[in-house]
Coordinates of C-alpha atoms and ligand atoms in Angstrom, one line a residue:
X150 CA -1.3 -30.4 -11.7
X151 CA -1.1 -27.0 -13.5
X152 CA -2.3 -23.9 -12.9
X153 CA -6.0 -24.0 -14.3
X154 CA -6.8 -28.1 -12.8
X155 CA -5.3 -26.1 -9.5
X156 CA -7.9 -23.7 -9.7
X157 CA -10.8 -26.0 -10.2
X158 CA -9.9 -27.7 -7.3
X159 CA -9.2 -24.5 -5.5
X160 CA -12.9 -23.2 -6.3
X161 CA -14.9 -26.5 -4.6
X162 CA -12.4 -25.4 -1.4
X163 CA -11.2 -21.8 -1.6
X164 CA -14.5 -18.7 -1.8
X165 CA -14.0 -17.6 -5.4
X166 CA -10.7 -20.2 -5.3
X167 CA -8.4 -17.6 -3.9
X168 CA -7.2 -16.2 -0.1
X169 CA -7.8 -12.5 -1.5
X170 CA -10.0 -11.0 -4.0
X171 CA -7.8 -9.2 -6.6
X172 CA -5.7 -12.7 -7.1
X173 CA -8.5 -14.1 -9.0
X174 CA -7.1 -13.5 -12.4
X175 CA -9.7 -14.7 -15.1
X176 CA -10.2 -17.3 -16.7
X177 CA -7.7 -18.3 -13.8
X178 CA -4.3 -17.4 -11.6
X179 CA -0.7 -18.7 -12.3
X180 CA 0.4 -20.6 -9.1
X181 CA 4.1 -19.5 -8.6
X182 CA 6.7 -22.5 -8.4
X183 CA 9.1 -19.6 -6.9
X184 CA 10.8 -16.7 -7.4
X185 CA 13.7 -14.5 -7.4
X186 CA 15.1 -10.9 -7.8
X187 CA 12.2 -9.7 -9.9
X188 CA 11.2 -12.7 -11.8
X189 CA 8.7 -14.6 -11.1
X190 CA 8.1 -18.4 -12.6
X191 CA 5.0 -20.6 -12.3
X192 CA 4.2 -24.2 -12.3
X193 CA 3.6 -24.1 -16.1
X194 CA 6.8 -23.5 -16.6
X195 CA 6.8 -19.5 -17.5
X196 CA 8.7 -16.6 -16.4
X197 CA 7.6 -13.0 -15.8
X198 CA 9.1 -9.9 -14.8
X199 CA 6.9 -8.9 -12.0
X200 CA 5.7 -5.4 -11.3
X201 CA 3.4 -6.9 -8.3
X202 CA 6.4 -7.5 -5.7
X203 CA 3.6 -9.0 -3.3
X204 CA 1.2 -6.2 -3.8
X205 CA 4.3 -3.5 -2.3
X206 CA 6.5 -5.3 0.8
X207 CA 9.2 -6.3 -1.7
X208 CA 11.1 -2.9 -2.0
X209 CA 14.3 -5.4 -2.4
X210 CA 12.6 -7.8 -5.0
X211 CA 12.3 -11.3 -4.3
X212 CA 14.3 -13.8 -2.2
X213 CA 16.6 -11.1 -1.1
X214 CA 19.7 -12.1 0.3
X215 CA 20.3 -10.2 3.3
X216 CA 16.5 -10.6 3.8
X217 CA 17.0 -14.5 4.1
X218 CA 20.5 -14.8 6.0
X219 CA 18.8 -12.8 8.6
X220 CA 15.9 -14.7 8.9
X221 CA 17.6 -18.0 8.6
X222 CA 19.4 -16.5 11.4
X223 CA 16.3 -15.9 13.2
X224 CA 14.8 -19.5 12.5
X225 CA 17.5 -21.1 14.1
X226 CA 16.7 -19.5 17.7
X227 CA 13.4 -20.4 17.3
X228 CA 10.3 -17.9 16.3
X229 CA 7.8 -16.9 18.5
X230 CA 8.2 -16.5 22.0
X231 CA 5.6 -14.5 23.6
X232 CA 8.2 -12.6 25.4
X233 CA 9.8 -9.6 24.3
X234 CA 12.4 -9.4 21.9
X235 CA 15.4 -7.3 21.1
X236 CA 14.1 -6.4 17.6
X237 CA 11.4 -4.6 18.9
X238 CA 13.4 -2.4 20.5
X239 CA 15.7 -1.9 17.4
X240 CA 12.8 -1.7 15.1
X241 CA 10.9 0.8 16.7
X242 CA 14.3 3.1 17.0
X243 CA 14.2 2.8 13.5
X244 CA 10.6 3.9 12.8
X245 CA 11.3 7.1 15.5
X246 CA 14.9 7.8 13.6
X247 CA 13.2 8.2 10.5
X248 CA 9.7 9.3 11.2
X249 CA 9.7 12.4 13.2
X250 CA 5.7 12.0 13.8
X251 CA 6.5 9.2 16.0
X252 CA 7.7 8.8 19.2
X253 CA 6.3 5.0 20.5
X254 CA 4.7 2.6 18.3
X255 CA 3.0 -1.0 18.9
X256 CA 3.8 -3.9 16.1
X257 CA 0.8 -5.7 15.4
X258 CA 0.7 -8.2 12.4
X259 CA -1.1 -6.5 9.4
X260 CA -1.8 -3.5 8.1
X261 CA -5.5 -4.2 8.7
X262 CA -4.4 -4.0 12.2
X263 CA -2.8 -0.9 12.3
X264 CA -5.5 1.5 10.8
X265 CA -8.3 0.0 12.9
X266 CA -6.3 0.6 16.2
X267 CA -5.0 3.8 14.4
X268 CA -9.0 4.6 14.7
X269 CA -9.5 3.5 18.0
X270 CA -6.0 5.5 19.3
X271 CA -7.3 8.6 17.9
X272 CA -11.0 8.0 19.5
X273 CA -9.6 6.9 22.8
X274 CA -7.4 10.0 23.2
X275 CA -9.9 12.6 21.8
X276 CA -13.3 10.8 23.5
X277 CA -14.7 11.4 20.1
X278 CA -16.4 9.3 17.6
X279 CA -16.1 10.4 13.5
X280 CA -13.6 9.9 11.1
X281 CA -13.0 11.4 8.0
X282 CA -11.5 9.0 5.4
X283 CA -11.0 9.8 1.7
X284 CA -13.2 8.2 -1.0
X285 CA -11.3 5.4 -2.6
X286 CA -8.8 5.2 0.4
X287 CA -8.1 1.9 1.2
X288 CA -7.0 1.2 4.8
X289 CA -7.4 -2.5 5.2
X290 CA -10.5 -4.8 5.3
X291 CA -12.2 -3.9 8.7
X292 CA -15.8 -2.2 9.2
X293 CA -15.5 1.4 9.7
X294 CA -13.3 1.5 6.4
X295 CA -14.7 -0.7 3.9
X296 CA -17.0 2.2 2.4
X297 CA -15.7 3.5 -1.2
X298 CA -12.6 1.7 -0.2
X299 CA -10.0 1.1 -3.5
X300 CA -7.9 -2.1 -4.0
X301 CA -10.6 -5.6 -4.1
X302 CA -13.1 -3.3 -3.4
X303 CA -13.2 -1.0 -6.2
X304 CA -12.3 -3.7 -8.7
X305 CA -15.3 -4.9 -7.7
X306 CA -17.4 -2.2 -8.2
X307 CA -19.0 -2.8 -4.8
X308 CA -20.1 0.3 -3.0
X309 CA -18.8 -1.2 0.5
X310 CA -19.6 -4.8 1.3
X311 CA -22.0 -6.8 2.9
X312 CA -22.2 -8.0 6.8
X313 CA -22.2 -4.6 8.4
X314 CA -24.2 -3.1 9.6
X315 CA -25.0 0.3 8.8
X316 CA -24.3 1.4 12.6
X317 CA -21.0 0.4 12.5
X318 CA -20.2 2.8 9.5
X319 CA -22.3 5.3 10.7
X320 CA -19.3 7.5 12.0
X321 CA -17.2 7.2 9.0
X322 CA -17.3 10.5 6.8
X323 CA -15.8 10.6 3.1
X324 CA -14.6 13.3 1.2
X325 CA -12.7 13.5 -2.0
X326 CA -9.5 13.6 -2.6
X327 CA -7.5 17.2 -3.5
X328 CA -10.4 18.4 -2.7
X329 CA -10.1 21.1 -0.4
X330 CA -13.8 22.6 0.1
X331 CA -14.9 19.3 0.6
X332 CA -12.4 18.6 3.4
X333 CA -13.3 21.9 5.1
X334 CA -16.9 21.3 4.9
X335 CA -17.0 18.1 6.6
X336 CA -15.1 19.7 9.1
X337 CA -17.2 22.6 9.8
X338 CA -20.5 20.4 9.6
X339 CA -19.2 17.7 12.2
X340 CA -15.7 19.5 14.0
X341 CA -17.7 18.7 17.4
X342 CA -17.2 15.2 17.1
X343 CA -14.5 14.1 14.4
X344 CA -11.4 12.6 15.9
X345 CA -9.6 11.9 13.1
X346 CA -8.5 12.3 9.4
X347 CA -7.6 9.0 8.3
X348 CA -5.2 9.3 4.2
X349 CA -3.0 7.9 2.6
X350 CA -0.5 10.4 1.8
X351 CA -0.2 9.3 -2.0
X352 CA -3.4 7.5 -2.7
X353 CA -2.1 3.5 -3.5
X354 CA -4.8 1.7 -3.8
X355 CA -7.0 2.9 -6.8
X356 CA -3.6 3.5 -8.5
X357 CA -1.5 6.0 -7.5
X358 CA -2.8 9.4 -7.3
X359 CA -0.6 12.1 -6.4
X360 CA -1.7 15.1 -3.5
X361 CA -1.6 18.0 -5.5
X362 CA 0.5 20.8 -4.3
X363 CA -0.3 22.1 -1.1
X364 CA -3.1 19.9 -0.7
X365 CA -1.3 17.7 2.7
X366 CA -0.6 20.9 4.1
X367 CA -3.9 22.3 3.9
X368 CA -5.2 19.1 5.7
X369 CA -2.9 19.2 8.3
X370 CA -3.7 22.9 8.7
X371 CA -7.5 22.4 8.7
X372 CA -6.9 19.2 10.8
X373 CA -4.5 21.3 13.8
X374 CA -7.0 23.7 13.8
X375 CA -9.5 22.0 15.1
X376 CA -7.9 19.5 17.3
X377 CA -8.8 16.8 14.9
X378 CA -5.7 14.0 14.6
X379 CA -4.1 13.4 11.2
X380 CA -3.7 10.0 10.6
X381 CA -1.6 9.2 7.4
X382 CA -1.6 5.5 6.9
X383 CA 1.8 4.9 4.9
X384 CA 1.5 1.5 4.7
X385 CA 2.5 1.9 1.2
X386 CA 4.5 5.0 0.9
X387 CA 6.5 4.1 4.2
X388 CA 10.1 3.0 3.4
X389 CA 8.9 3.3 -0.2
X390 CA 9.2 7.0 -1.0
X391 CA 12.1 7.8 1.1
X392 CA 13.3 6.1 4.4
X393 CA 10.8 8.7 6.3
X394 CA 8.0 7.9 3.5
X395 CA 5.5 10.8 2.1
X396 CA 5.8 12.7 5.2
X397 CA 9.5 13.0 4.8
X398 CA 8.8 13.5 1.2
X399 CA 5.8 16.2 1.1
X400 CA 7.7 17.2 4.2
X401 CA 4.0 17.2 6.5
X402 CA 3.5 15.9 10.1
X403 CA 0.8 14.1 11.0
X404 CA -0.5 13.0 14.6
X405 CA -0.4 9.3 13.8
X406 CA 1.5 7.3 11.5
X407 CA 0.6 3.5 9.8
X408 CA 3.5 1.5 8.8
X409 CA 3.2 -2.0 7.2
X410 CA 4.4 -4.1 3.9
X411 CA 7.8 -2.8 3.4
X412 CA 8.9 -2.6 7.4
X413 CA 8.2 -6.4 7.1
X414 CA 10.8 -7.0 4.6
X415 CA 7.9 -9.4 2.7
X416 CA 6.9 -11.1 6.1
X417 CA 3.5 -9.8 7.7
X418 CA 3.6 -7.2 9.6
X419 CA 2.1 -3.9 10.7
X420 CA 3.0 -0.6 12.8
X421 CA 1.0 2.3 14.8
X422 CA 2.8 4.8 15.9
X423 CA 3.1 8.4 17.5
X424 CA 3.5 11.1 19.7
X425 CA 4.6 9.6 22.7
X426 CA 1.2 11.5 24.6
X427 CA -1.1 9.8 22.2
X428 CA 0.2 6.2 22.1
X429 CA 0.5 6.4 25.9
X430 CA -2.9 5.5 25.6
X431 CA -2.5 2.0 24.2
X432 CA -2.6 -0.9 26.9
X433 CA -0.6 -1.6 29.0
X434 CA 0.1 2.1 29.2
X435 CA -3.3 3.7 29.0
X436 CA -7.1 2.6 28.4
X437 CA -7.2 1.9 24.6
X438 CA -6.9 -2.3 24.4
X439 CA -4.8 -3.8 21.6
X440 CA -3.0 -7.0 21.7
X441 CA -2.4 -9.9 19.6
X442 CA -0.5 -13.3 19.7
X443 CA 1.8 -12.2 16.6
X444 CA 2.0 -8.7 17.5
X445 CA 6.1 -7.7 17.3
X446 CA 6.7 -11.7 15.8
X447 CA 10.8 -12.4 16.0
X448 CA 10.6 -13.3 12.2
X449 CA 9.0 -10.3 10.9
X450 CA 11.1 -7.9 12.7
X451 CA 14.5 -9.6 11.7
X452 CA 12.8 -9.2 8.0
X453 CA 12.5 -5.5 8.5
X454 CA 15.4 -5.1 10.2
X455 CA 18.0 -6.1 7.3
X456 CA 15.3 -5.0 4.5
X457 CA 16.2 -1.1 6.5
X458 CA 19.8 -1.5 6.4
X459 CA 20.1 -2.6 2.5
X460 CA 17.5 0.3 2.2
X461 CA 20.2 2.7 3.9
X462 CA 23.8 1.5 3.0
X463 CA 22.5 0.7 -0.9
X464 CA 20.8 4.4 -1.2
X465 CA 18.0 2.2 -2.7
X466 CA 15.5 5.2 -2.3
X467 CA 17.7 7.5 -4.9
X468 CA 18.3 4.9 -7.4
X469 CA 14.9 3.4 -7.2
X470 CA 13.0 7.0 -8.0
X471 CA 15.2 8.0 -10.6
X472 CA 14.7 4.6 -12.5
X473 CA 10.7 5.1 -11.5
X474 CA 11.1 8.7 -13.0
X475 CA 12.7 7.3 -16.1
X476 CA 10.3 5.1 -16.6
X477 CA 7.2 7.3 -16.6
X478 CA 8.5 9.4 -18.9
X479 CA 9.3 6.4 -21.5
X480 CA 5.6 5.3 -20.7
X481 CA 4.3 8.9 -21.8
X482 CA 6.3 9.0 -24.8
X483 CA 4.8 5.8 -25.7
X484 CA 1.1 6.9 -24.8
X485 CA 2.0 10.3 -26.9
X486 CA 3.4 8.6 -29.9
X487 CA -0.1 6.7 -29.7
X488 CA -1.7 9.7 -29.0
X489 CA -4.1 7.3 -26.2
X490 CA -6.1 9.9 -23.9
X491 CA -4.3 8.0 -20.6
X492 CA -2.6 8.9 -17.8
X493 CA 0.5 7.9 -16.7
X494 CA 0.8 8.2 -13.3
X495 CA 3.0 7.2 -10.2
X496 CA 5.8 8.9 -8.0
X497 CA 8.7 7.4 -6.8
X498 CA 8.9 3.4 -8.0
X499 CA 5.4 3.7 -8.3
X500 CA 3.7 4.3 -11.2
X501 CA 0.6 2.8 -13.2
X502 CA -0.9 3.4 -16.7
X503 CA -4.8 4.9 -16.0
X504 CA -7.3 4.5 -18.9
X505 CA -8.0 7.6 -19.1
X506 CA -6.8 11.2 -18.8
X507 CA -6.3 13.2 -15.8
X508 CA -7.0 11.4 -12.6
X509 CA -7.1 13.5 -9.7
X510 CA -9.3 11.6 -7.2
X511 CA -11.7 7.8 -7.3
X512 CA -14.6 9.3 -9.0
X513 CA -11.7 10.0 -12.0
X514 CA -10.2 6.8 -11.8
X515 CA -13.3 5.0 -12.1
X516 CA -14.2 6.6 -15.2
X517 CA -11.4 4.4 -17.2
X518 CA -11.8 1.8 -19.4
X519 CA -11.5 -1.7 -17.0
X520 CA -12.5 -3.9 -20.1
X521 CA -9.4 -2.1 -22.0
X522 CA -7.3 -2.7 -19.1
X523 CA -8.3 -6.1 -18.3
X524 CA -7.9 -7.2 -21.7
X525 CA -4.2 -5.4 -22.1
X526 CA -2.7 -7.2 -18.8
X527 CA -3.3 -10.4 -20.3
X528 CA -1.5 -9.2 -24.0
X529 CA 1.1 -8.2 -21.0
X530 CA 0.8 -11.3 -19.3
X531 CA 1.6 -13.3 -22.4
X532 CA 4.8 -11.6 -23.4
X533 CA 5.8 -11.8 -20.2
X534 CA 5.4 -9.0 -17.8
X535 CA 3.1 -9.5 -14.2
X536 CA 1.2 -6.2 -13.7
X537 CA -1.4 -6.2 -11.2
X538 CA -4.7 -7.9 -12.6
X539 CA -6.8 -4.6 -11.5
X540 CA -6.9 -1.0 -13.0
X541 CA -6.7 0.4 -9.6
X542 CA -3.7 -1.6 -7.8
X543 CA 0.0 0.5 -8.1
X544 CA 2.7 -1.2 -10.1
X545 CA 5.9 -1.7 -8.1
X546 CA 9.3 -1.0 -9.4
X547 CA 11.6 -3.0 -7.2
X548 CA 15.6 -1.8 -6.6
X549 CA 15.8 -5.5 -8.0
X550 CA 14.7 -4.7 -11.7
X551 CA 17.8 -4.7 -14.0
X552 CA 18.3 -2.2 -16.9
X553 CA 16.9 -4.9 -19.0
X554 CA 14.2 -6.1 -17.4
X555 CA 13.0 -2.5 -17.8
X556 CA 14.1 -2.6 -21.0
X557 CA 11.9 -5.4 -21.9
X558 CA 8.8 -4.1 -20.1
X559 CA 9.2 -1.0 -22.2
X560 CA 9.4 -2.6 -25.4
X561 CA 6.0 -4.9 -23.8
X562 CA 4.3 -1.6 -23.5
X563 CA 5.0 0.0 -27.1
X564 CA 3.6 -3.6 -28.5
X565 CA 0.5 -3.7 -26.1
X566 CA -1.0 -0.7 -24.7
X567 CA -3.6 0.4 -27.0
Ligands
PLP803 C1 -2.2 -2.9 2.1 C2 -2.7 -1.7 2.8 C3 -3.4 -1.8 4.0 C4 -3.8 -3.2 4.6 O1 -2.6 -3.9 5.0 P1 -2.7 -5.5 5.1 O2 -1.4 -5.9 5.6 O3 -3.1 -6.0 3.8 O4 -3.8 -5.7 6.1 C5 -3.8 -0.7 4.6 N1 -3.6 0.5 4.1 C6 -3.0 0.7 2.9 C7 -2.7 2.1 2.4 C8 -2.5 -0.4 2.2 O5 -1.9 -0.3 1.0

């Protein structure tokens, strides 16, 4: 079968024919026969160089070696135990060495995971109920956050989704982002009972959007004033930005930190961590339950295990941003030659190509032109380059893209963006 008699098969048996909403490329999805390094090849026989990497865990690209030694490793001892491992121990040194917000974390198995007991952490050890999250913040597909949520969501256009009940949202505030006033106000009008901040540092999921200067500070500020937890859910920006993610980078501690995609070197995993007071709350320790059967998995932690040593001895994080910095500015040459109103936007190796000018929070990024954008990924697609489907997913710039692959993604652009 190819890829399109796949996907009519896969629609009778699969809700929309895919496992997760943004994969549902129109008219349909390429099924991937493999990949490598940072092509990727489907069962029609094409290649692309693919700015996707898994939607962010592949930091390394695809297939890497070290990666798959150590998990072949891993495989041979078996894979799940229920007991616990060595790696956990190791891992979690890691997270503290790097991550001076953390003291103790608990491994569960998404990132889904981590930001809803993020949430209940910060409730348990405050004994109150609101949170503040930012509009367009994506932190997983659970109730309390799937209102003006980015990724699937916003692609979407859905305002939240259905099968919750309005009760269950009830306690979840939204503000804009870089917006200061508005973060203060919510704060003043509801300080009594908010327990947390919930951000991502550098917005991912409608795009990236950057924190404008001073902007994280002023949260934390606002946030330690009123003995309201800052929760910054890196489960992009962790390992991504530098080895101590946006915090290390914006140089801003919060009170609880998310980890996911990356730390699993490409294998599903997720990370909640903190001061050691705070995440002595979590069962067994304290009163706040969490568990799971895959919770600190053997193959998962191996994964992100060698994926932090290539990080380390390679100085990915260095070469990575400068070839990310590089390649913004050949993007805004190329939008300024064509003199498009667009933004280019990113940080790090993440960057993305808004349809339209300054973007500085959701309410901007939903403004651009989705039909433009839809209809330049597939001129993309054709000549061979994988961005994400949607407007408002990141595009990731893997330490395995070669000179020429970026060359060729470049030369892609100046044909296609218009
Ligand atoms: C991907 C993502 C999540 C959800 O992680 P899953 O592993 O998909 O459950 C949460 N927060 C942010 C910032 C993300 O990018």
């Amino acid at each position: 079968m190819n890829s399109e008699e796949l996907f009519s098969e896969a629609r009778k048996l699969l809700p929309g024919g895919v496992s997760s909403p943004v994969r549902a490329i129109k008219p349909y999805p390429f099924y991937v026969k493999s990949a490598q390094s940072s092509r990727i090849v489907d069962i029609d026989g094409n290649e692309y160089v693919d700015y996707c990497m898994g939607y962010g865990p592949l930091i390394l690209g695809h297939a890497h070696p070290a990666i798959k030694m150590a998990v072949i490793g891993q495989l041979d001892k078996g894979w799940l135990y229920g007991t616990p491992i060595e790696q956990e121990v190791a891992l979690a040194k890691e997270i503290t060495r790097y991550y001076k917000s953390v003291d103790m974390v608990r491994f569960v198995s998404t990132g889904t995971e981590a930001t809803m007991s993020a949430m209940r952490i910060a409730r348990g050890f405050t004994g109150k109920n609101k949170i503040v999250k930012i509009e367009g913040g994506f932190h997983g597909a659970h109730d309390a956050v799937l209102v003006k949520a980015g990724s699937g969501v916003a692609t979407m256009g859905m305002p939240g989704s259905s099968g919750i009940p309005p009760e269950f949202t009830k306690h979840t505030l939204q503000v804009p982002f870089n917006d200061r006033e508005a973060m203060s106000n919510v704060i003043d009008s509801f300080k009594e009972d908010i327990a947390a901040v919930i951000m991502e540092p550098v917005m991912g999921n409608v795009g990236p959007i950057l924190p404008e200067d001073g902007y994280l500070k002023e949260v934390r500020a606002l946030t330690k004033e009123h003995d309201i937890l800052l929760i910054f859910d890196e489960i992009i920006t962790g390992f991504r930005l530098a080895m101590g993610g946006a915090q290390e980078y914006y140089n801003v501690t919060p009170d609880i930190t998310t980890l996911g995609k990356i730390l699993g070197g490409g294998f599903p995993i997720g990370a909640v961590g903190g001061r050691r007071e705070i995440m002595e709350c979590v069962s067994p320790a304290g009163k706040v339950y969490q568990a799971g059967t895959f919770n600190g998995n053997p193959v998962s932690l191996t994964a992100g295990l060698a994926t932090i040593e290539v990080l380390r001895s390679e100085n990915v994080h260095g070469k990575l941003n400068d070839a990310g910095n590089s390649l913004r500015i050949q993007l805004r040459d190329i939008v300024a030659d064509k003199g498009l109103d667009y933004t280019v936007a990113g940080i790090g190796s993440m960057f993305k190509v808004f349809f339209v000018g300054n973007v500085r929070n959701y309410q901007d990024a939903l403004k651009c032109d989705k039909d433009g954008y839809e209809q330049f990924f597939h001129r993309m697609h054709k000549d061979g380059v994988f961005l994400p489907p949607s407007q408002f997913e990141t595009n990731f710039l893997s330490y395995a893209h070669t000179q020429e692959d970026i060359k060729r993604t470049i030369d892609a652009y100046e044909v296609n963006l218009s």
